[in-house]
Short mmCIF file of C-alpha atoms and ligand atoms in Angstrom, two decimals:
data_model
loop_
_atom_site.label_atom_id
_atom_site.label_comp_id
_atom_site.label_asym_id
_atom_site.label_seq_id
_atom_site.Cartn_x
_atom_site.Cartn_y
_atom_site.Cartn_z
CA MET I 1 -39.01 96.41 -58.53
CA SER I 2 -35.59 95.11 -58.78
CA ARG I 3 -33.24 95.07 -55.73
CA LEU I 4 -29.32 95.74 -55.92
CA ILE I 5 -27.46 93.20 -54.77
CA ILE I 6 -23.26 94.27 -54.22
CA VAL I 7 -21.21 90.89 -54.08
CA SER I 8 -17.62 92.22 -53.00
CA ASN I 9 -14.96 90.39 -51.12
CA ARG I 10 -15.28 92.10 -47.87
CA VAL I 11 -18.54 93.88 -46.83
CA ALA I 12 -17.30 97.84 -45.47
CA PRO I 13 -18.14 97.92 -42.30
CA ILE I 14 -20.92 100.55 -41.25
CA SER I 15 -21.45 102.65 -38.47
CA GLU I 16 -24.12 104.92 -38.16
CA GLY I 17 -23.25 107.70 -40.02
CA GLY I 18 -22.25 105.49 -43.07
CA PRO I 19 -19.29 104.03 -44.40
CA ALA I 20 -16.14 105.00 -42.91
CA ALA I 21 -13.51 104.01 -45.44
CA GLY I 22 -13.60 106.30 -48.93
CA GLY I 23 -14.89 106.37 -52.45
CA LEU I 24 -16.25 102.54 -53.32
CA ALA I 25 -17.97 102.01 -50.51
CA VAL I 26 -19.16 105.00 -49.96
CA GLY I 27 -20.62 104.95 -53.37
CA VAL I 28 -21.90 101.57 -53.18
CA TYR I 29 -23.62 101.81 -49.90
CA ASP I 30 -25.61 104.95 -51.51
CA ALA I 31 -26.66 102.77 -54.14
CA LEU I 32 -27.82 100.25 -52.39
CA LYS I 33 -29.50 103.17 -49.75
CA GLU I 34 -31.72 104.46 -52.81
CA THR I 35 -32.69 100.93 -54.87
CA GLY I 36 -33.03 98.67 -51.78
CA GLY I 37 -30.72 95.50 -51.47
CA MET I 38 -28.22 93.71 -50.35
CA TRP I 39 -24.39 93.49 -49.71
CA PHE I 40 -23.07 89.98 -49.50
CA GLY I 41 -19.06 89.31 -49.15
CA TRP I 42 -16.71 87.92 -46.28
CA SER I 43 -16.54 88.87 -42.54
CA GLY I 44 -13.28 89.10 -42.47
CA ASP I 45 -13.33 86.41 -40.13
CA VAL I 46 -11.32 83.30 -40.57
CA LEU I 47 -12.78 80.56 -38.45
CA THR I 48 -10.22 77.08 -37.54
CA SER I 49 -13.08 75.10 -37.16
CA GLY I 50 -17.19 74.48 -37.73
CA GLN I 51 -19.31 75.53 -40.58
CA PRO I 52 -19.30 79.33 -41.91
CA GLN I 53 -23.02 80.54 -41.80
CA ILE I 54 -24.35 83.82 -43.11
CA ALA I 55 -25.26 86.32 -40.35
CA LEU I 56 -27.70 89.04 -41.56
CA GLU I 57 -28.12 92.44 -40.60
CA GLU I 58 -30.83 95.20 -41.58
CA ARG I 59 -30.01 98.76 -41.70
CA GLY I 60 -32.86 100.46 -43.31
CA PRO I 61 -33.44 99.44 -47.02
CA VAL I 62 -29.95 97.67 -46.56
CA THR I 63 -29.39 94.20 -45.94
CA PHE I 64 -25.39 93.28 -44.67
CA ALA I 65 -25.35 89.22 -45.32
CA THR I 66 -21.46 88.14 -44.28
CA ILE I 67 -20.00 85.06 -43.59
CA GLY I 68 -16.77 83.88 -42.18
CA LEU I 69 -13.95 81.72 -44.34
CA LEU I 70 -12.28 78.96 -43.31
CA ARG I 71 -8.55 79.03 -42.34
CA ARG I 72 -7.69 76.77 -45.79
CA ASP I 73 -10.06 79.08 -47.66
CA TYR I 74 -8.39 82.15 -46.78
CA ASP I 75 -5.07 80.70 -47.33
CA GLN I 76 -6.05 79.76 -50.89
CA TYR I 77 -8.59 81.84 -52.08
CA TYR I 78 -7.47 85.20 -50.55
CA ARG I 79 -4.19 85.26 -49.34
CA GLY I 80 -2.56 82.75 -52.05
CA PHE I 81 -4.64 83.22 -56.11
CA SER I 82 -6.26 86.35 -55.02
CA ASN I 83 -3.04 88.31 -53.46
CA ALA I 84 0.22 86.10 -54.18
CA THR I 85 -1.24 85.38 -57.95
CA LEU I 86 -3.74 87.92 -59.49
CA TRP I 87 -3.08 91.01 -57.55
CA PRO I 88 0.75 90.99 -58.92
CA ALA I 89 0.28 89.89 -62.48
CA PHE I 90 -2.72 92.48 -62.63
CA HIS I 91 -0.04 94.80 -61.38
CA TYR I 92 2.32 94.09 -64.27
CA ARG I 93 4.83 92.11 -61.64
CA ALA I 94 5.32 88.74 -63.29
CA ASP I 95 8.24 88.52 -61.72
CA LEU I 96 6.21 88.27 -57.82
CA VAL I 97 3.26 85.79 -59.44
CA GLN I 98 3.37 82.51 -56.79
CA TYR I 99 1.49 80.22 -58.41
CA ASP I 100 -0.03 77.48 -57.34
CA ARG I 101 -2.32 74.88 -58.47
CA HIS I 102 -3.79 74.22 -55.17
CA GLU I 103 -4.62 77.60 -54.15
CA TYR I 104 -6.59 78.36 -57.93
CA GLU I 105 -8.52 75.21 -56.77
CA GLY I 106 -9.33 77.10 -53.66
CA TYR I 107 -10.41 80.32 -55.31
CA SER I 108 -12.82 78.48 -57.93
CA ARG I 109 -14.19 76.19 -54.82
CA VAL I 110 -14.82 79.44 -52.66
CA ASN I 111 -16.23 81.56 -55.34
CA ALA I 112 -18.84 78.62 -56.02
CA TRP I 113 -19.33 78.04 -52.14
CA LEU I 114 -20.03 81.86 -51.72
CA ALA I 115 -22.12 81.57 -54.98
CA GLN I 116 -24.39 78.90 -53.55
CA GLN I 117 -24.71 80.56 -50.33
CA LEU I 118 -26.15 83.46 -52.25
CA VAL I 119 -28.34 82.20 -54.40
CA PRO I 120 -31.21 81.01 -51.04
CA LEU I 121 -30.93 84.69 -50.77
CA LEU I 122 -31.71 85.70 -54.09
CA ARG I 123 -34.93 87.10 -56.18
CA GLU I 124 -35.67 86.77 -59.82
CA ASP I 125 -35.56 90.76 -60.68
CA ASP I 126 -32.46 91.32 -58.62
CA VAL I 127 -29.78 93.06 -60.16
CA ILE I 128 -26.02 91.50 -58.81
CA TRP I 129 -22.93 93.59 -59.45
CA VAL I 130 -20.05 91.75 -58.26
CA HIS I 131 -16.45 93.86 -57.50
CA ASP I 132 -13.04 92.88 -58.05
CA TYR I 133 -10.92 90.40 -58.47
CA HIS I 134 -11.30 87.97 -55.60
CA LEU I 135 -14.46 87.03 -57.01
CA ILE I 136 -13.89 86.21 -60.87
CA PRO I 137 -15.48 82.76 -61.33
CA PHE I 138 -18.62 84.39 -59.57
CA ALA I 139 -21.33 84.57 -61.99
CA GLN I 140 -19.97 81.67 -63.88
CA ALA I 141 -20.75 79.66 -60.48
CA LEU I 142 -24.47 81.50 -60.21
CA ARG I 143 -24.91 80.57 -63.90
CA ALA I 144 -23.84 77.10 -63.22
CA ALA I 145 -26.43 77.26 -59.74
CA GLY I 146 -29.42 78.32 -62.37
CA VAL I 147 -29.46 82.10 -61.90
CA LYS I 148 -30.57 83.80 -64.88
CA ASN I 149 -30.61 87.47 -63.19
CA ARG I 150 -28.53 90.27 -65.24
CA ILE I 151 -24.91 90.19 -63.87
CA GLY I 152 -22.01 92.62 -63.55
CA PHE I 153 -18.56 93.10 -62.72
CA PHE I 154 -16.28 95.72 -62.29
CA LEU I 155 -12.47 95.77 -61.94
CA HIS I 156 -10.98 97.66 -59.42
CA ILE I 157 -7.38 97.15 -60.34
CA PRO I 158 -5.22 97.21 -64.11
CA PHE I 159 -6.43 94.56 -66.38
CA PRO I 160 -3.12 93.76 -67.87
CA ALA I 161 -1.40 93.02 -71.22
CA SER I 162 -1.81 89.66 -72.53
CA GLN I 163 1.85 88.94 -72.18
CA VAL I 164 1.54 89.79 -68.99
CA LEU I 165 -1.70 87.97 -68.21
CA LEU I 166 -0.02 84.94 -69.36
CA ALA I 167 1.89 84.15 -66.75
CA VAL I 168 -0.56 83.40 -64.59
CA PRO I 169 -1.18 79.76 -65.80
CA PRO I 170 -5.03 79.83 -66.18
CA HIS I 171 -5.63 83.04 -67.72
CA ARG I 172 -7.39 81.30 -70.40
CA GLU I 173 -10.27 79.69 -67.70
CA LEU I 174 -10.34 83.63 -65.89
CA VAL I 175 -11.36 85.69 -69.22
CA GLN I 176 -13.88 82.66 -69.91
CA ALA I 177 -15.25 83.05 -66.27
CA LEU I 178 -15.24 86.78 -66.77
CA CYS I 179 -17.59 85.77 -70.37
CA ALA I 180 -20.49 84.99 -67.97
CA PHE I 181 -21.29 88.16 -66.83
CA ASP I 182 -23.84 90.17 -68.90
CA LEU I 183 -21.95 93.09 -68.87
CA LEU I 184 -17.33 93.91 -67.82
CA GLY I 185 -16.46 97.53 -66.30
CA PHE I 186 -12.99 98.58 -66.05
CA GLN I 187 -11.22 101.68 -64.54
CA THR I 188 -9.94 102.89 -67.79
CA ARG I 189 -9.61 102.83 -71.69
CA PRO I 190 -6.26 101.36 -71.19
CA ASP I 191 -7.77 98.09 -69.15
CA LEU I 192 -10.28 97.98 -71.78
CA ARG I 193 -8.33 97.76 -74.39
CA ALA I 194 -6.15 95.33 -72.85
CA PHE I 195 -9.07 93.22 -72.57
CA CYS I 196 -10.28 93.06 -76.19
CA ASP I 197 -7.28 92.58 -77.07
CA TYR I 198 -6.83 89.42 -75.02
CA ILE I 199 -10.63 88.32 -76.67
CA VAL I 200 -9.11 88.75 -80.07
CA ASN I 201 -5.47 87.56 -80.17
CA GLU I 202 -5.69 85.07 -77.51
CA ALA I 203 -9.34 83.62 -77.51
CA GLY I 204 -10.17 84.04 -80.93
CA GLY I 205 -13.35 86.15 -80.27
CA THR I 206 -15.06 89.34 -81.55
CA THR I 207 -15.11 92.94 -80.11
CA ALA I 208 -17.03 95.56 -81.62
CA MET I 209 -17.81 99.17 -80.54
CA GLN I 210 -21.78 99.80 -80.27
CA PRO I 211 -23.40 103.44 -80.98
CA ASP I 212 -24.42 103.51 -77.07
CA GLY I 213 -20.38 103.63 -76.53
CA LEU I 214 -20.14 100.13 -74.92
CA THR I 215 -18.03 97.30 -76.73
CA ARG I 216 -19.86 94.20 -77.47
CA ILE I 217 -17.72 90.79 -76.69
CA GLU I 218 -18.38 87.73 -78.22
CA ALA I 219 -16.22 85.02 -76.99
CA PHE I 220 -16.47 81.11 -75.48
CA GLY I 221 -19.58 81.20 -77.25
CA GLN I 222 -20.95 84.10 -74.75
CA THR I 223 -22.10 87.57 -75.59
CA LEU I 224 -21.16 90.45 -73.64
CA CYS I 225 -20.88 94.12 -73.26
CA ALA I 226 -17.77 95.77 -71.53
CA GLY I 227 -16.97 99.70 -70.61
CA ASP I 228 -14.75 101.74 -68.86
CA TYR I 229 -16.12 103.45 -65.42
CA PRO I 230 -13.30 105.73 -63.76
CA ILE I 231 -14.15 105.50 -59.93
CA GLY I 232 -15.08 108.95 -58.80
CA VAL I 233 -14.62 110.67 -55.14
CA TYR I 234 -17.21 113.11 -53.67
CA PRO I 235 -15.04 116.11 -53.87
CA ASP I 236 -17.41 118.37 -51.84
CA GLU I 237 -17.42 116.45 -49.25
CA ILE I 238 -13.89 115.60 -48.75
CA ALA I 239 -12.92 119.50 -49.21
CA GLU I 240 -15.43 119.91 -46.32
CA LEU I 241 -13.61 117.60 -44.34
CA ALA I 242 -10.45 119.30 -45.18
CA ARG I 243 -11.43 122.77 -44.25
CA ALA I 244 -12.94 121.22 -40.83
CA GLY I 245 -9.73 119.48 -40.29
CA GLU I 246 -7.60 122.57 -40.76
CA ARG I 247 -7.70 124.01 -36.76
CA GLY I 248 -7.66 120.08 -35.56
CA LYS I 249 -4.75 118.80 -33.43
CA PRO I 250 -3.08 116.32 -36.35
CA VAL I 251 -2.61 119.56 -38.40
CA ARG I 252 -1.88 122.06 -35.43
CA THR I 253 1.02 119.29 -34.62
CA LEU I 254 2.39 119.11 -38.27
CA LYS I 255 2.35 122.69 -38.36
CA ALA I 256 4.26 123.45 -35.40
CA THR I 257 6.57 120.48 -35.89
CA LEU I 258 7.31 121.79 -39.40
CA HIS I 259 8.74 125.41 -38.28
CA GLY I 260 7.42 127.07 -41.83
CA ARG I 261 8.85 124.15 -44.13
CA LYS I 262 6.85 122.84 -47.03
CA VAL I 263 5.38 119.54 -46.83
CA ILE I 264 4.92 117.00 -49.28
CA MET I 265 2.64 114.43 -48.57
CA SER I 266 1.76 110.42 -49.24
CA VAL I 267 -0.75 108.04 -48.21
CA ASP I 268 -0.96 104.52 -49.75
CA ARG I 269 -1.86 101.06 -48.57
CA LEU I 270 2.11 99.46 -48.07
CA ASP I 271 1.97 97.89 -51.20
CA TYR I 272 4.52 96.84 -53.75
CA SER I 273 2.28 98.41 -56.52
CA LYS I 274 2.60 101.66 -55.40
CA GLY I 275 6.05 102.81 -56.20
CA LEU I 276 7.46 103.71 -52.33
CA VAL I 277 10.67 103.16 -53.03
CA GLU I 278 11.14 104.73 -56.01
CA ARG I 279 9.44 107.37 -54.87
CA PHE I 280 11.95 107.55 -51.46
CA ARG I 281 14.99 107.85 -54.08
CA ALA I 282 13.16 110.68 -55.82
CA PHE I 283 12.61 113.13 -52.73
CA GLU I 284 16.24 111.98 -51.93
CA ARG I 285 17.86 113.07 -55.71
CA LEU I 286 16.03 116.15 -54.92
CA LEU I 287 17.66 116.74 -51.54
CA ASP I 288 21.26 115.68 -54.18
CA HIS I 289 20.34 117.99 -56.56
CA ALA I 290 19.18 120.44 -54.76
CA PRO I 291 21.04 121.77 -51.52
CA ALA I 292 18.49 124.98 -51.19
CA GLN I 293 15.89 122.51 -50.42
CA ARG I 294 17.39 120.84 -47.47
CA ASN I 295 15.82 121.94 -44.17
CA LYS I 296 13.09 123.31 -46.19
CA VAL I 297 11.43 120.73 -46.44
CA SER I 298 9.80 117.39 -45.45
CA PHE I 299 8.30 114.61 -46.80
CA VAL I 300 5.47 112.89 -45.17
CA GLN I 301 4.37 108.94 -46.01
CA ILE I 302 2.00 107.40 -44.26
CA ALA I 303 2.13 103.66 -45.18
CA PRO I 304 -1.16 101.95 -43.08
CA PRO I 305 0.22 97.96 -43.23
CA THR I 306 -2.23 95.31 -45.47
CA ARG I 307 -1.98 91.96 -46.61
CA ALA I 308 1.44 91.66 -43.71
CA ASP I 309 1.41 88.17 -43.63
CA LEU I 310 2.48 87.23 -47.48
CA HIS I 311 5.74 87.72 -47.95
CA ALA I 312 6.23 90.23 -50.57
CA TYR I 313 4.74 92.28 -48.51
CA GLN I 314 7.15 91.84 -45.51
CA ASP I 315 9.58 92.59 -48.02
CA ILE I 316 8.48 95.87 -48.93
CA ARG I 317 8.37 96.88 -45.39
CA LEU I 318 11.42 96.00 -44.62
CA ARG I 319 13.36 97.94 -47.64
CA LEU I 320 11.09 101.12 -46.89
CA GLU I 321 12.63 101.00 -43.42
CA ALA I 322 15.74 100.63 -44.93
CA GLU I 323 15.69 103.18 -47.15
CA SER I 324 14.02 106.16 -44.33
CA GLY I 325 16.73 105.16 -42.63
CA ARG I 326 19.08 105.52 -45.03
CA ILE I 327 18.10 108.71 -46.64
CA ASN I 328 17.09 110.53 -42.88
CA GLY I 329 21.30 109.11 -41.81
CA ARG I 330 22.43 110.84 -45.06
CA TYR I 331 20.48 114.45 -44.70
CA ALA I 332 19.11 114.90 -41.40
CA GLU I 333 20.02 117.84 -38.67
CA LEU I 334 19.24 118.16 -35.34
CA ASP I 335 16.10 120.18 -36.27
CA TRP I 336 15.39 118.70 -39.33
CA THR I 337 14.14 114.77 -40.37
CA PRO I 338 14.14 114.72 -44.44
CA ILE I 339 11.53 111.84 -44.51
CA TRP I 340 8.52 110.78 -42.07
CA TYR I 341 7.59 107.45 -42.60
CA ILE I 342 4.66 106.36 -40.66
CA HIS I 343 3.57 102.60 -40.78
CA ARG I 344 0.04 103.00 -39.25
CA GLN I 345 -3.50 104.21 -39.99
CA TYR I 346 -5.34 107.55 -39.72
CA GLU I 347 -9.16 108.63 -39.63
CA ARG I 348 -10.46 109.92 -42.95
CA ALA I 349 -10.69 113.57 -41.81
CA VAL I 350 -7.11 113.35 -40.48
CA LEU I 351 -5.33 112.44 -43.49
CA ALA I 352 -8.53 115.32 -45.82
CA ALA I 353 -6.88 117.78 -43.02
CA LEU I 354 -2.94 116.27 -43.50
CA PHE I 355 -3.50 116.97 -47.23
CA ARG I 356 -4.96 120.60 -47.27
CA ALA I 357 -1.75 121.10 -44.80
CA SER I 358 0.47 120.10 -47.21
CA ASN I 359 2.08 121.69 -50.45
CA VAL I 360 2.63 118.65 -52.84
CA GLY I 361 0.40 115.54 -53.29
CA TYR I 362 2.96 112.90 -54.06
CA VAL I 363 1.24 109.90 -55.71
CA THR I 364 3.46 107.78 -57.77
CA PRO I 365 2.34 104.08 -58.18
CA LEU I 366 4.15 101.26 -60.78
CA ARG I 367 0.79 100.43 -61.49
CA ASP I 368 -2.46 101.72 -60.18
CA GLY I 369 -6.34 100.48 -61.31
CA MET I 370 -7.35 104.24 -60.42
CA ASN I 371 -5.95 105.78 -57.08
CA LEU I 372 -8.28 107.55 -55.23
CA VAL I 373 -5.76 109.05 -52.89
CA ALA I 374 -4.93 111.67 -55.89
CA LYS I 375 -8.36 112.59 -56.32
CA GLU I 376 -8.94 113.14 -52.36
CA TYR I 377 -5.93 115.08 -52.83
CA VAL I 378 -6.74 117.52 -54.96
CA SER I 379 -10.37 117.72 -53.70
CA ALA I 380 -8.77 118.53 -50.07
CA GLN I 381 -6.96 121.35 -51.30
CA ASN I 382 -7.80 125.31 -50.37
CA PRO I 383 -9.59 126.84 -53.49
CA GLU I 384 -7.38 129.58 -52.53
CA ASP I 385 -4.24 128.52 -52.09
CA PRO I 386 -3.97 124.83 -53.70
CA GLY I 387 -1.06 122.46 -53.53
CA VAL I 388 0.24 120.12 -56.94
CA LEU I 389 -0.69 116.94 -57.46
CA VAL I 390 2.59 115.00 -58.62
CA LEU I 391 0.95 111.69 -60.28
CA SER I 392 2.22 108.46 -61.92
CA ARG I 393 1.03 107.97 -65.59
CA PHE I 394 0.76 104.64 -64.48
CA ALA I 395 -2.54 105.39 -61.84
CA GLY I 396 -5.69 105.14 -63.76
CA ALA I 397 -6.03 108.70 -62.45
CA ALA I 398 -3.54 109.78 -64.88
CA GLN I 399 -6.14 109.80 -67.47
CA GLU I 400 -8.20 112.11 -65.96
CA LEU I 401 -5.69 114.69 -64.08
CA SER I 402 -4.43 116.22 -66.54
CA GLY I 403 -3.74 119.37 -64.16
CA ALA I 404 -1.32 117.21 -62.34
CA LEU I 405 2.59 117.43 -62.93
CA ILE I 406 2.71 113.38 -64.61
CA VAL I 407 5.64 111.60 -64.22
CA ASN I 408 6.70 108.28 -64.65
CA PRO I 409 7.84 106.61 -61.55
CA LEU I 410 11.13 104.76 -62.72
CA ASP I 411 12.19 108.19 -63.69
CA ILE I 412 14.11 109.10 -60.85
CA ASP I 413 15.52 112.49 -61.42
CA GLY I 414 12.09 112.97 -63.67
CA MET I 415 10.20 112.53 -60.30
CA ALA I 416 12.82 114.90 -58.35
CA ASP I 417 12.27 117.53 -61.20
CA ALA I 418 8.42 117.53 -61.01
CA LEU I 419 8.63 117.76 -56.85
CA SER I 420 11.43 121.00 -57.39
CA ALA I 421 8.76 122.08 -60.08
CA ALA I 422 5.86 121.46 -57.48
CA LEU I 423 7.84 123.38 -54.82
CA SER I 424 8.09 126.19 -56.74
CA MET I 425 5.10 126.72 -58.76
CA PRO I 426 3.53 130.15 -58.38
CA LEU I 427 0.38 130.35 -57.13
CA ALA I 428 -1.68 131.18 -60.64
CA GLU I 429 -0.67 127.64 -62.15
CA ARG I 430 -1.48 126.31 -59.10
CA LEU I 431 -4.96 127.44 -59.34
CA ALA I 432 -5.23 127.05 -62.77
CA ARG I 433 -4.22 123.21 -62.43
CA TYR I 434 -6.42 122.97 -59.13
CA GLN I 435 -9.82 124.38 -60.75
CA ASP I 436 -9.41 122.10 -63.81
CA MET I 437 -9.03 118.45 -62.09
CA MET I 438 -11.44 120.09 -59.64
CA ALA I 439 -14.07 120.40 -62.27
CA GLN I 440 -12.99 117.40 -63.82
CA LEU I 441 -13.55 115.69 -59.96
CA ARG I 442 -17.23 117.23 -60.06
CA GLU I 443 -18.29 116.16 -63.26
CA ASN I 444 -17.32 112.43 -62.76
CA ASN I 445 -18.04 112.04 -59.09
CA VAL I 446 -18.70 108.41 -57.48
CA SER I 447 -22.54 109.01 -58.02
CA VAL I 448 -22.17 109.13 -61.74
CA TRP I 449 -19.80 106.13 -61.85
CA ARG I 450 -21.92 104.31 -59.75
CA ASP I 451 -25.05 105.39 -61.93
CA ARG I 452 -23.26 104.90 -65.45
CA PHE I 453 -22.66 101.53 -64.93
CA MET I 454 -26.01 100.68 -62.81
CA ARG I 455 -27.66 102.35 -66.18
CA ASP I 456 -25.66 100.10 -68.78
CA LEU I 457 -26.29 96.97 -66.45
CA GLY I 458 -30.02 97.46 -66.54
CA GLN I 459 -29.89 98.33 -70.14
CA VAL I 460 -27.43 95.32 -71.39
CA SER I 461 -29.85 92.03 -72.25
CA VAL I 462 -27.85 90.56 -74.64
CA ARG I 463 -27.72 87.33 -72.86
CA GLN I 464 -31.97 87.16 -72.03
CA GLY I 465 -32.67 88.32 -75.47
CA VAL I 466 -34.76 90.97 -74.00
CA SER I 467 -35.21 94.64 -73.02
CA LEU I 468 -35.41 94.33 -68.87
CA PRO I 469 -37.10 97.74 -67.80
CA PRO I 470 -34.69 99.82 -65.77
CA LEU I 471 -33.42 99.53 -61.89
CA GLU I 472 -36.33 101.51 -60.01
CA ARG I 473 -35.55 103.42 -56.97
CA ALA I 474 -36.85 102.03 -53.41
CA GLN I 475 -39.53 104.16 -52.10
CA GLY I 476 -38.83 106.67 -48.98
C1 GDG M 501 -8.25 99.74 -55.24
C2 GDG M 501 -7.55 99.90 -56.43
C3 GDG M 501 -8.84 101.99 -57.12
C4 GDG M 501 -5.58 104.90 -47.16
N1 GDG M 501 -4.76 105.03 -45.80
C5 GDG M 501 -6.09 105.18 -45.18
C6 GDG M 501 -6.89 105.17 -45.57
N2 GDG M 501 -6.45 104.90 -46.81
C7 GDG M 501 -7.53 105.29 -48.33
C8 GDG M 501 -7.42 106.07 -48.98
C9 GDG M 501 -8.50 105.94 -49.88
C10 GDG M 501 -8.07 104.06 -49.94
O1 GDG M 501 -7.58 103.85 -48.75
C11 GDG M 501 -7.39 103.72 -50.99
O2 GDG M 501 -7.87 103.30 -52.06
P1 GDG M 501 -6.67 103.54 -53.19
O3 GDG M 501 -7.49 103.46 -54.81
O4 GDG M 501 -5.99 104.55 -53.24
O5 GDG M 501 -5.90 102.33 -53.50
P2 GDG M 501 -6.13 100.79 -53.17
O6 GDG M 501 -6.65 100.60 -51.98
O7 GDG M 501 -5.09 99.99 -53.99
O8 GDG M 501 -7.66 100.21 -54.10
C12 GDG M 501 -7.45 101.68 -56.74
C13 GDG M 501 -9.62 101.69 -55.65
O9 GDG M 501 -9.40 100.03 -55.55
C14 GDG M 501 -10.86 101.97 -56.37
O10 GDG M 501 -11.62 101.90 -57.41
O11 GDG M 501 -8.55 103.53 -56.87
O12 GDG M 501 -6.61 101.24 -58.05
O13 GDG M 501 -5.83 99.59 -56.01
O14 GDG M 501 -9.63 106.19 -50.38
O15 GDG M 501 -7.86 107.39 -48.51
N3 GDG M 501 -7.99 105.65 -45.37
C15 GDG M 501 -8.17 106.10 -43.53
N4 GDG M 501 -6.96 105.76 -43.27
C16 GDG M 501 -5.57 105.77 -43.70
O16 GDG M 501 -4.53 105.43 -42.93
N5 GDG M 501 -9.30 106.41 -42.99
#
């Protein structure tokens, strides 16, 4: 029986009822419960001294294996190369890339060290699924330690165009490291295409579409497969959460404060990739151009803090505070605040209920691998009176959610027009768009995402040269 080993930078905290966070954690935890297995990664602790030790915790068929990071490792691997170099580059922000060779060495060192920690816990027929940009060299490190198991990788963020990736000095080493996996998963076809473009035009490798839909890649003396696997949500569970919260206190408070005004809703980690400043300006432009909307609509932006110890994140926070203050100063009246900017986290159920209570979901990242909030917003709507999704073309979700009003987040007038159209859209059109998107979300829910990846990982046998049996389900 093959066990599943999930490796991610952070291991999602699991309470009795399952993970509190969204899509990825829920989907991955479900897979682990079915196949049995282990979730390995950083505990979230940063140690100032001593030697980090793995903590093992069993929950039914799932083992959580977590380990702390030393301060220097946290600074170089996580804060430095992962989040100050790779994150901006992969989100097409070459202008924000900060590169320090020592941080890259730290990134490589921590990947090797984490791999060494995992090796003694592995069995011969384990299947390993590694997640995201923090762990690009992980398979290479496992291979160096003699691990022969099948190893897959899923990139949650975009894969950038070659000319942007070249801004990361060790780009070639990173792509070579990716080629040590057996299967690479990207969120969308454009991401997969960008990767293949690098392979062919920068690495001198080859790519070929196979009859099974996977792309076979040969580069750096390795053969592997790659595909696109758009991550989903569980739309019906979110709908149920939203419905259950309809009469809850947060929604009652919102409605009482709005006095019948319409509401535009956004929820994002406070990240410069999410296009918040442009979004605020487009709302301002709506008020500029459509005076009839003044005092008739409020925009609620929930933006919990994230990576607050990085300069670029302090900067976006200051810019956003300035913009919301400026716009509110310009338009607010004694009984109306145009923008409610809330720099705080809310419970998942509260967010779902707030989505349902709002008229427009305003999701306009400058770049986003997928954007689960777009999918959660649609899922949470009242099927009889749904709100409208305004969605950036640069979110991976725009490849699937054609029922949204698709916008370019750099086109402020275009976004203001889309907001105006969304606020006045007749019920029949809202219903048609909602039903179209819900059908898509149900068809590609998070189990489908996970099962497609696991099936393909179970079938690729290019490295071992033999066909390994598909993964079995855990008993009981
Ligand atoms: C990365 C990729 C890709 C947000 N605020 C609160 C809260 N959230 C939840 C949302 C959603 C999740 O966090 C955010 O997911 P996104 O997909 O929108 O964005 P990233 O965090 O950047 O995620 C992204 C994703 O990985 C999965 O592959 O889609 O492109 O960048 O679920 O609802 N949850 C709670 N309180 C909050 O205040 N409970």
